[in-house]
Amino acid sequence: MRVTLLGPPGAGKGTHAVDLSREFGVPHISTGDIFREEMKSETELGKLARSYIDEGNLVPDDVTVDIVRGRLGKEDASAGFILDGFPRTIPQAEQLDGLLSGLGTALDTAIYLFAPEEVIIQRLSGRRVCRNCGAVFHVVNIPPRREGVCDRCGGELYRREDDAPEAIRQRMRQYESKTAGLVGYYESGGRLVRVDAGIARQETYRLLREIMAGLR
Ligand code: AMP
């Protein structure tokens, strides 16, 4: 079970990846989460990543691929994984293929979560994230029980720097120019599955679950 979730920011990759990881018992590997952890701990990598992320730009390929190489080499990823937000460029996808073939394996499927732009903007602009555990909420779609407080751990909810309106616009531009081409990359390799992420969250999840179950 080796899959990646593709799609624009706000399509729900992270939200669904968390649930799929729990249900199917394979690790959820999010490069965005790894960068945010590094930023929180103020490591050198975190400082470097922040200079790109807060502006809505992509972190350079070599830095990102190194992180994924290290993570996929860990024991818990040997039986499968759900990549979320990686690859985001064609060179990253090519390097991922090389990396996996070096490990004697391959990516099964790239799942493309698509949704209309207005849905995406609405989701990103209302998104709130727990500073402590990373759980994701939305002021309208998934409101926490108490405003500003995480249901799961009681941590403080905040709006990501890169969910500010100008950063959202820049992320959408980056997606169109650098990431959207991955759909063609995986389609030509016969590894693409499209899933509607503009419908109710539970419906999208039901479709994802069927795909994952078919890979078992
Ligand atoms: P995400 O949480 O997936 O939306 O990622 C947040 C930000 O981290 C992105 O907007 C990028 O700046 C950076 N990032 C995450 N994954 C990658 C990647 N595969 N390549 C380059 N930058 C990335």
XYZ file of N, CA and C and ligand atoms in Angstrom:
671
model
N 0.835 -1.186 0.000
C 0.000 0.000 0.000
C 0.876 1.244 0.000
N 1.280 1.637 -1.208
C 2.163 2.804 -1.311
C 1.485 3.827 -2.200
N 0.977 4.867 -1.573
C 0.213 5.843 -2.347
C 0.655 7.264 -2.028
N 0.354 8.150 -2.972
C 0.518 9.564 -2.689
C -0.796 10.267 -2.971
N -1.096 11.271 -2.152
C -2.281 12.097 -2.380
C -1.826 13.383 -3.061
N -2.344 13.591 -4.276
C -2.037 14.798 -5.037
C -3.237 15.719 -4.980
N -2.998 16.982 -5.357
C -4.139 17.890 -5.445
C -3.770 19.239 -4.901
N -4.565 20.249 -5.228
C -4.246 21.611 -4.796
C -4.319 21.753 -3.283
N -3.698 22.810 -2.750
C -3.837 23.075 -1.327
C -5.323 23.208 -1.011
N -5.745 22.666 0.113
C -7.148 22.803 0.498
C -8.048 21.707 -0.048
N -7.498 20.761 -0.804
C -8.327 19.675 -1.339
C -8.701 18.682 -0.238
N -7.959 18.696 0.866
C -8.272 17.783 1.975
C -7.272 16.640 2.088
N -6.114 16.788 1.487
C -5.103 15.711 1.513
C -4.744 15.324 2.944
N -4.429 16.343 3.746
C -3.993 16.078 5.122
C -5.093 15.447 5.962
N -6.292 16.003 5.860
C -7.419 15.504 6.659
C -7.686 14.037 6.339
N -7.765 13.707 5.055
C -8.050 12.318 4.682
C -6.868 11.390 4.981
N -5.654 11.911 4.807
C -4.478 11.065 5.051
C -4.426 10.604 6.507
N -4.802 11.489 7.417
C -4.798 11.125 8.846
C -5.761 9.960 9.081
N -6.969 10.062 8.515
C -7.980 9.017 8.726
C -7.586 7.714 8.042
N -7.048 7.807 6.837
C -6.650 6.589 6.103
C -5.501 5.890 6.827
N -4.576 6.684 7.325
C -3.426 6.129 8.032
C -3.892 5.328 9.244
N -4.850 5.894 9.970
C -5.380 5.220 11.158
C -6.106 3.937 10.747
N -6.918 4.027 9.710
C -7.729 2.864 9.321
C -6.898 1.745 8.710
N -5.884 2.100 7.915
C -5.141 1.057 7.205
C -3.783 0.734 7.831
N -3.437 1.448 8.888
C -2.229 1.101 9.639
C -0.917 1.318 8.901
N -0.896 2.300 7.995
C 0.377 2.668 7.352
C 0.670 4.131 7.689
N 1.959 4.489 7.797
C 2.260 5.859 8.235
C 1.832 6.936 7.234
N 1.447 8.053 7.784
C 1.096 9.249 7.006
C 2.346 10.118 6.971
N 2.846 10.359 5.780
C 4.076 11.150 5.658
C 3.753 12.447 4.938
N 3.736 13.530 5.701
C 3.411 14.846 5.138
C 4.661 15.714 5.209
N 5.162 16.130 4.051
C 6.348 16.995 4.056
C 6.005 18.336 4.715
N 4.768 18.816 4.510
C 4.361 20.069 5.157
C 4.420 19.946 6.673
N 3.923 18.817 7.227
C 3.973 18.608 8.685
C 5.422 18.537 9.168
N 6.267 17.858 8.406
C 7.681 17.740 8.810
C 8.315 19.134 8.844
N 8.043 19.933 7.818
C 8.591 21.297 7.814
C 8.050 22.112 8.997
N 6.745 21.974 9.272
C 6.172 22.761 10.384
C 6.786 22.359 11.727
N 7.060 21.066 11.909
C 7.728 20.610 13.136
C 9.107 21.259 13.255
N 9.831 21.260 12.140
C 11.180 21.847 12.139
C 11.107 23.353 12.404
N 10.064 23.988 11.877
C 9.901 25.429 12.095
C 9.602 25.707 13.567
N 8.777 24.855 14.148
C 8.413 25.025 15.565
C 9.646 24.887 16.447
N 10.512 23.922 16.098
C 11.719 23.698 16.900
C 12.847 24.661 16.520
N 12.586 25.511 15.540
C 13.572 26.496 15.079
C 14.918 25.896 14.729
N 14.901 24.761 14.047
C 16.145 24.160 13.552
C 16.602 24.934 12.312
N 17.816 24.647 11.857
C 18.315 25.300 10.642
C 17.396 24.991 9.460
N 16.997 23.708 9.370
C 16.087 23.310 8.294
C 14.765 24.081 8.409
N 14.281 24.227 9.653
C 13.032 24.951 9.886
C 13.131 26.399 9.427
N 14.270 27.033 9.734
C 14.440 28.440 9.345
C 14.479 28.578 7.831
N 15.176 27.638 7.198
C 15.255 27.663 5.737
C 13.862 27.470 5.133
N 13.148 26.465 5.647
C 11.813 26.155 5.112
C 10.877 27.348 5.280
N 10.944 28.014 6.449
C 10.031 29.123 6.721
C 10.157 30.239 5.675
N 11.380 30.464 5.215
C 11.580 31.565 4.268
C 10.827 31.299 2.956
N 10.543 30.067 2.663
C 9.746 29.735 1.469
C 8.264 29.610 1.818
N 7.997 28.869 2.879
C 6.618 28.466 3.180
C 5.721 29.659 3.492
N 6.198 30.567 4.342
C 5.336 31.680 4.757
C 4.931 32.575 3.579
N 5.743 32.555 2.526
C 5.416 33.354 1.336
C 4.549 32.584 0.352
N 4.308 31.303 0.646
C 3.509 30.489 -0.276
C 4.323 29.849 -1.386
N 5.658 29.828 -1.221
C 6.512 29.210 -2.244
C 6.880 27.785 -1.854
N 7.373 27.025 -2.835
C 7.806 25.658 -2.555
C 9.228 25.652 -2.009
N 9.506 24.746 -1.095
C 10.861 24.520 -0.590
C 11.627 23.823 -1.725
N 12.925 24.137 -1.914
C 13.654 23.539 -3.035
C 13.609 22.000 -3.034
N 13.643 21.451 -4.250
C 13.518 19.997 -4.423
C 14.570 19.202 -3.642
N 15.838 19.635 -3.697
C 16.892 18.819 -3.069
C 16.654 18.693 -1.558
N 16.239 19.785 -0.933
C 15.971 19.765 0.516
C 14.814 18.814 0.810
N 13.768 18.933 0.011
C 12.547 18.151 0.259
C 12.789 16.661 0.011
N 13.492 16.354 -1.059
C 13.730 14.943 -1.391
C 14.608 14.283 -0.314
N 15.576 15.023 0.217
C 16.432 14.468 1.288
C 15.588 14.044 2.483
N 14.613 14.872 2.820
C 13.744 14.570 3.968
C 12.947 13.303 3.711
N 12.400 13.204 2.509
C 11.571 12.042 2.186
C 12.427 10.778 2.125
N 13.624 10.910 1.601
C 14.525 9.748 1.540
C 14.749 9.194 2.950
N 15.045 10.100 3.873
C 15.278 9.694 5.263
C 14.043 9.039 5.862
N 12.896 9.614 5.588
C 11.647 9.120 6.207
C 11.235 7.769 5.632
N 11.377 7.603 4.313
C 10.961 6.329 3.694
C 11.901 5.190 4.067
N 13.106 5.543 4.488
C 14.075 4.516 4.889
C 13.779 3.943 6.267
N 12.849 4.561 6.996
C 12.553 4.060 8.348
C 11.704 2.795 8.292
N 11.899 1.991 9.318
C 11.254 0.678 9.397
C 9.734 0.734 9.183
N 9.066 1.699 9.814
C 7.594 1.715 9.760
C 7.040 1.983 8.366
N 7.909 2.453 7.448
C 7.423 2.730 6.085
C 7.661 1.550 5.146
N 8.226 0.469 5.685
C 8.625 -0.631 4.791
C 7.414 -1.378 4.224
N 6.299 -1.388 4.954
C 5.124 -2.124 4.459
C 4.133 -1.208 3.742
N 4.449 0.061 3.628
C 3.555 0.975 2.934
C 3.516 2.339 3.588
N 2.886 3.284 2.893
C 2.825 4.662 3.406
C 1.788 5.444 2.607
N 1.368 6.555 3.207
C 0.528 7.516 2.495
C 1.287 8.833 2.465
N 1.763 9.192 1.289
C 2.449 10.471 1.146
C 1.402 11.555 0.942
N 1.627 12.690 1.599
C 0.669 13.802 1.510
C 1.462 15.074 1.216
N 1.255 15.614 0.029
C 1.967 16.848 -0.335
C 3.357 16.599 -0.908
N 3.658 15.384 -1.200
C 4.908 15.024 -1.874
C 4.600 13.890 -2.847
N 5.056 13.932 -4.076
C 5.825 14.993 -4.715
C 4.957 16.199 -5.088
N 5.645 17.331 -5.290
C 4.948 18.543 -5.713
C 5.540 19.096 -6.998
N 6.555 18.442 -7.532
C 7.135 18.850 -8.827
C 7.496 17.561 -9.580
N 7.680 17.699 -10.893
C 8.059 16.515 -11.687
C 9.428 15.965 -11.222
N 10.450 16.825 -11.023
C 11.718 16.258 -10.529
C 11.552 15.481 -9.215
N 10.691 15.969 -8.317
C 10.457 15.209 -7.066
C 9.834 13.854 -7.379
N 8.904 13.828 -8.338
C 8.236 12.556 -8.677
C 9.255 11.582 -9.276
N 10.132 12.105 -10.112
C 11.137 11.234 -10.728
C 12.087 10.687 -9.663
N 12.452 11.559 -8.739
C 13.376 11.105 -7.696
C 12.697 10.122 -6.744
N 11.420 10.306 -6.528
C 10.679 9.353 -5.699
C 10.680 7.977 -6.367
N 10.438 7.958 -7.670
C 10.460 6.667 -8.381
C 11.830 5.994 -8.233
N 12.894 6.799 -8.381
C 14.251 6.256 -8.268
C 14.526 5.719 -6.871
N 14.078 6.511 -5.907
C 14.310 6.154 -4.508
C 13.611 4.831 -4.152
N 12.366 4.707 -4.596
C 11.606 3.489 -4.284
C 12.176 2.301 -5.044
N 12.588 2.523 -6.277
C 13.132 1.371 -7.009
C 14.438 0.921 -6.351
N 15.195 1.880 -5.770
C 16.396 1.518 -5.003
C 16.058 0.680 -3.773
N 14.846 0.866 -3.257
C 14.414 0.084 -2.087
C 13.715 -1.203 -2.532
N 13.709 -1.440 -3.845
C 13.118 -2.674 -4.390
C 11.606 -2.638 -4.448
N 11.035 -1.421 -4.535
C 9.584 -1.332 -4.546
C 9.131 -0.206 -5.489
N 7.854 0.129 -5.455
C 7.340 1.177 -6.347
C 6.054 1.760 -5.771
N 5.718 2.950 -6.262
C 4.461 3.578 -5.856
C 3.308 2.853 -6.554
N 2.258 2.481 -5.811
C 1.116 1.801 -6.435
C 0.244 2.788 -7.205
N -0.121 3.864 -6.520
C -1.149 4.758 -7.066
C -0.931 6.194 -6.605
N -1.216 7.116 -7.522
C -1.287 8.527 -7.141
C -2.765 8.898 -7.169
N -3.281 9.328 -6.039
C -4.701 9.678 -5.951
C -4.822 11.191 -6.066
N -5.514 11.607 -7.116
C -5.656 13.042 -7.380
C -6.983 13.537 -6.819
N -6.902 14.343 -5.766
C -8.096 14.938 -5.158
C -8.373 16.270 -5.850
N -9.476 16.343 -6.584
C -9.772 17.594 -7.288
C -11.008 18.272 -6.694
N -10.995 19.596 -6.760
C -12.116 20.380 -6.227
C -12.116 21.746 -6.913
N -13.293 22.373 -7.053
C -13.349 23.696 -7.675
C -12.600 24.739 -6.848
N -12.065 25.744 -7.558
C -11.225 26.738 -6.886
C -11.963 27.457 -5.750
N -13.258 27.771 -5.941
C -13.952 28.530 -4.883
C -14.085 27.697 -3.601
N -14.217 26.382 -3.765
C -14.299 25.499 -2.585
C -12.959 25.525 -1.849
N -11.884 25.464 -2.622
C -10.538 25.439 -2.055
C -10.239 26.712 -1.276
N -10.577 27.850 -1.871
C -10.295 29.133 -1.210
C -11.107 29.233 0.088
N -12.364 28.799 0.032
C -13.210 28.849 1.233
C -12.606 27.974 2.333
N -12.102 26.800 1.959
C -11.532 25.894 2.965
C -10.254 26.463 3.577
N -9.387 26.984 2.710
C -8.093 27.470 3.222
C -8.280 28.708 4.092
N -9.180 29.597 3.666
C -9.262 30.853 4.406
C -9.908 30.654 5.774
N -10.693 29.580 5.972
C -11.292 29.352 7.288
C -10.573 28.276 8.094
N -9.485 27.763 7.578
C -8.803 26.649 8.265
C -8.108 27.120 9.540
N -8.214 26.318 10.576
C -7.489 26.571 11.823
C -6.803 25.276 12.231
N -5.575 25.420 12.748
C -4.772 24.245 13.075
C -4.359 24.322 14.538
N -4.293 23.163 15.195
C -3.867 23.154 16.601
C -2.349 23.313 16.680
N -1.923 24.293 17.465
C -0.496 24.560 17.627
C 0.209 23.380 18.302
N -0.543 22.649 19.090
C 0.057 21.572 19.866
C 0.073 20.237 19.115
N -1.111 19.760 18.630
C -1.157 18.406 18.047
C -1.352 18.402 16.542
N -1.576 19.576 15.920
C -1.683 19.633 14.459
C -3.064 19.286 13.913
N -4.039 18.998 14.789
C -5.396 18.683 14.306
C -5.944 19.879 13.514
N -6.742 19.550 12.487
C -7.216 20.600 11.580
C -8.718 20.839 11.774
N -9.111 22.116 11.880
C -10.515 22.509 12.013
C -10.829 23.539 10.941
N -12.103 23.947 10.908
C -12.513 25.009 9.991
C -13.593 25.818 10.687
N -13.498 27.132 10.590
C -14.429 27.973 11.347
C -15.896 27.679 11.010
N -16.174 27.252 9.764
C -17.557 26.945 9.368
C -17.764 25.439 9.163
N -16.865 24.804 8.413
C -17.089 23.403 8.010
C -16.838 22.390 9.131
N -15.802 22.628 9.932
C -15.484 21.698 11.041
C -15.170 22.536 12.274
N -16.191 23.217 12.836
C -15.883 24.110 13.959
C -15.512 23.326 15.221
N -14.566 23.826 15.990
C -14.246 23.179 17.266
C -15.397 23.429 18.250
N -15.493 22.604 19.293
C -16.582 22.801 20.263
C -16.467 24.163 20.945
N -15.225 24.534 21.303
C -15.013 25.876 21.875
C -14.135 26.665 20.923
N -14.562 27.874 20.597
C -13.828 28.662 19.610
C -12.357 28.824 20.001
N -11.476 28.543 19.082
C -10.043 28.769 19.317
C -9.358 27.691 20.123
N -10.108 26.622 20.482
C -9.516 25.581 21.337
C -9.669 24.215 20.661
N -8.593 23.444 20.651
C -8.593 22.129 20.003
C -9.462 21.134 20.785
N -10.379 20.453 20.056
C -11.245 19.438 20.693
C -10.426 18.276 21.221
N -9.342 17.977 20.520
C -8.598 16.751 20.831
C -7.686 16.918 22.039
N -6.954 18.056 22.103
C -5.954 18.165 23.181
C -6.061 19.459 23.985
N -6.991 20.351 23.620
C -7.129 21.600 24.369
C -6.126 22.670 23.958
N -5.306 22.369 22.932
C -4.298 23.333 22.470
C -4.935 24.540 21.784
N -4.084 25.527 21.524
C -4.574 26.766 20.890
C -4.678 26.571 19.375
N -5.792 27.031 18.792
C -5.941 26.957 17.333
C -5.421 28.251 16.714
N -4.730 28.123 15.581
C -4.223 29.324 14.899
C -4.404 29.187 13.398
N -4.312 30.339 12.723
C -4.354 30.312 11.261
C -2.922 30.250 10.740
N -2.618 29.268 9.910
C -1.269 29.163 9.355
C -0.908 30.444 8.612
N 0.366 30.863 8.744
C 0.862 32.041 8.010
C 0.513 31.934 6.531
N 0.674 30.703 5.997
C 0.467 30.537 4.555
C -1.006 30.359 4.192
N -1.910 30.502 5.162
C -3.344 30.564 4.855
C -3.842 32.016 4.819
N -2.926 32.983 4.912
C -3.297 34.393 4.729
C -3.605 34.602 3.237
N -4.525 35.564 2.919
C -5.006 35.667 1.533
C -3.900 35.759 0.470
N -2.877 36.597 0.689
C -1.845 36.741 -0.351
C -1.047 35.440 -0.513
N -0.764 34.763 0.599
C -0.018 33.492 0.521
C -0.865 32.418 -0.175
N -2.169 32.432 0.057
C -3.046 31.464 -0.622
C -2.946 31.675 -2.131
N -3.019 32.948 -2.553
C -2.938 33.223 -3.998
C -1.624 32.704 -4.566
N -0.528 32.951 -3.823
C 0.786 32.506 -4.303
C 0.861 30.966 -4.354
N 0.264 30.303 -3.362
C 0.287 28.822 -3.363
C -0.491 28.279 -4.553
N -1.609 28.930 -4.877
C -2.383 28.477 -6.032
C -1.573 28.658 -7.320
N -0.840 29.780 -7.408
C -0.007 30.002 -8.599
C 1.083 28.937 -8.683
N 1.701 28.645 -7.540
C 2.760 27.628 -7.510
C 2.194 26.262 -7.894
N 0.986 25.986 -7.415
C 0.360 24.707 -7.737
C 0.176 24.587 -9.246
N -0.390 25.644 -9.853
C -0.648 25.593 -11.296
C 0.645 25.450 -12.087
N 1.680 26.198 -11.692
C 2.889 26.194 -12.518
C 3.789 24.986 -12.247
N 3.806 24.462 -11.034
C 4.784 23.414 -10.722
C 4.187 22.048 -10.416
N 2.992 22.021 -9.840
C 2.477 20.744 -9.326
C 1.422 20.112 -10.242
N 0.621 20.944 -10.904
C -0.509 20.395 -11.672
C -0.044 19.391 -12.729
N 1.159 19.585 -13.252
C 1.698 18.679 -14.273
C 1.891 17.246 -13.794
N 1.849 17.036 -12.497
C 2.021 15.668 -11.975
C 0.851 14.762 -12.348
N -0.305 15.388 -12.579
C -1.479 14.597 -12.969
C -1.147 13.862 -14.277
N -0.576 14.592 -15.228
C -0.183 13.976 -16.504
C 0.940 12.962 -16.323
N 1.856 13.273 -15.439
C 3.002 12.368 -15.194
C 2.503 10.992 -14.738
N 1.594 10.991 -13.768
C 1.113 9.706 -13.244
C 0.077 9.068 -14.171
N -0.659 9.916 -14.878
C -1.652 9.367 -15.806
C -0.947 8.599 -16.922
N 0.123 9.179 -17.461
C 0.806 8.494 -18.573
C 1.460 7.204 -18.079
N 1.769 7.136 -16.806
C 2.326 5.894 -16.256
C 1.235 4.918 -15.814
N -0.039 5.284 -16.048
C -1.159 4.395 -15.684
C -1.341 4.235 -14.180
N -0.913 5.251 -13.410
C -0.977 5.104 -11.954
C -1.899 6.124 -11.292
N -2.683 6.853 -12.123
C -3.502 7.927 -11.550
C -4.940 7.485 -11.308
N -5.467 7.859 -10.139
C -6.895 7.681 -9.860
C -7.422 9.050 -9.444
N -8.564 9.434 -10.012
C -9.151 10.744 -9.671
C -10.263 10.562 -8.638
N -10.262 11.437 -7.655
C -11.324 11.375 -6.643
C -11.879 12.792 -6.432
N -13.192 12.902 -6.467
C -13.840 14.200 -6.271
C -13.728 14.611 -4.802
N -13.046 15.740 -4.568
C -12.879 16.227 -3.197
C -13.711 17.479 -2.957
N -14.588 17.790 -3.917
C -15.442 18.971 -3.766
C -16.793 18.608 -3.166
N -17.026 17.330 -2.937
C -18.293 16.853 -2.373
C -18.157 16.726 -0.849
N -19.178 16.160 -0.184
C -19.118 16.026 1.274
C -17.896 15.191 1.665
N -17.281 15.614 2.757
C -16.040 14.977 3.220
C -16.191 13.453 3.389
N -17.324 13.023 3.963
C -17.530 11.578 4.203
C -17.631 10.809 2.895
N -18.207 11.469 1.869
C -18.337 10.821 0.558
C -16.957 10.628 -0.077
N -16.144 11.674 0.004
C -14.784 11.576 -0.542
C -14.031 10.467 0.191
N -14.212 10.435 1.500
C -13.485 9.424 2.282
C -13.907 8.008 1.884
N -15.201 7.853 1.614
C -15.706 6.532 1.220
C -15.014 6.070 -0.079
N -14.841 6.998 -1.024
C -14.175 6.662 -2.291
C -12.709 6.300 -2.044
N -12.077 7.068 -1.171
C -10.656 6.811 -0.878
C -10.472 5.450 -0.215
N -11.378 5.158 0.672
C -11.289 3.891 1.396
C -11.406 2.702 0.437
N -12.288 2.835 -0.559
C -12.436 1.753 -1.550
C -11.143 1.545 -2.324
N -10.511 2.652 -2.696
C -9.260 2.553 -3.455
C -8.191 1.866 -2.607
N -8.085 2.314 -1.365
C -7.062 1.739 -0.465
C -7.329 0.252 -0.219
N -8.598 -0.086 -0.039
C -8.942 -1.487 0.236
C -8.555 -2.354 -0.968
N -8.681 -1.803 -2.169
C -8.326 -2.544 -3.382
C -6.823 -2.806 -3.505
N -6.023 -2.093 -2.725
C -4.562 -2.257 -2.808
C -4.058 -3.302 -1.809
N -4.929 -3.738 -0.925
C -4.486 -4.658 0.129
C -4.109 -6.019 -0.428
P 1.213 21.528 3.088
O 1.045 21.363 4.553
O 1.307 20.238 2.339
O 0.183 22.479 2.482
O 2.625 22.235 2.869
C 2.880 23.531 3.376
C 4.037 24.150 2.626
O 5.235 23.372 2.815
C 3.868 24.235 1.116
O 3.096 25.355 0.704
C 5.324 24.328 0.675
O 5.837 25.621 0.908
C 6.024 23.377 1.645
N 6.063 22.019 1.086
C 5.384 20.923 1.529
N 5.642 19.853 0.769
C 6.489 20.273 -0.200
C 7.095 19.650 -1.324
N 6.853 18.359 -1.622
N 7.924 20.395 -2.094
C 8.173 21.694 -1.809
N 7.617 22.350 -0.790
C 6.772 21.658 0.018
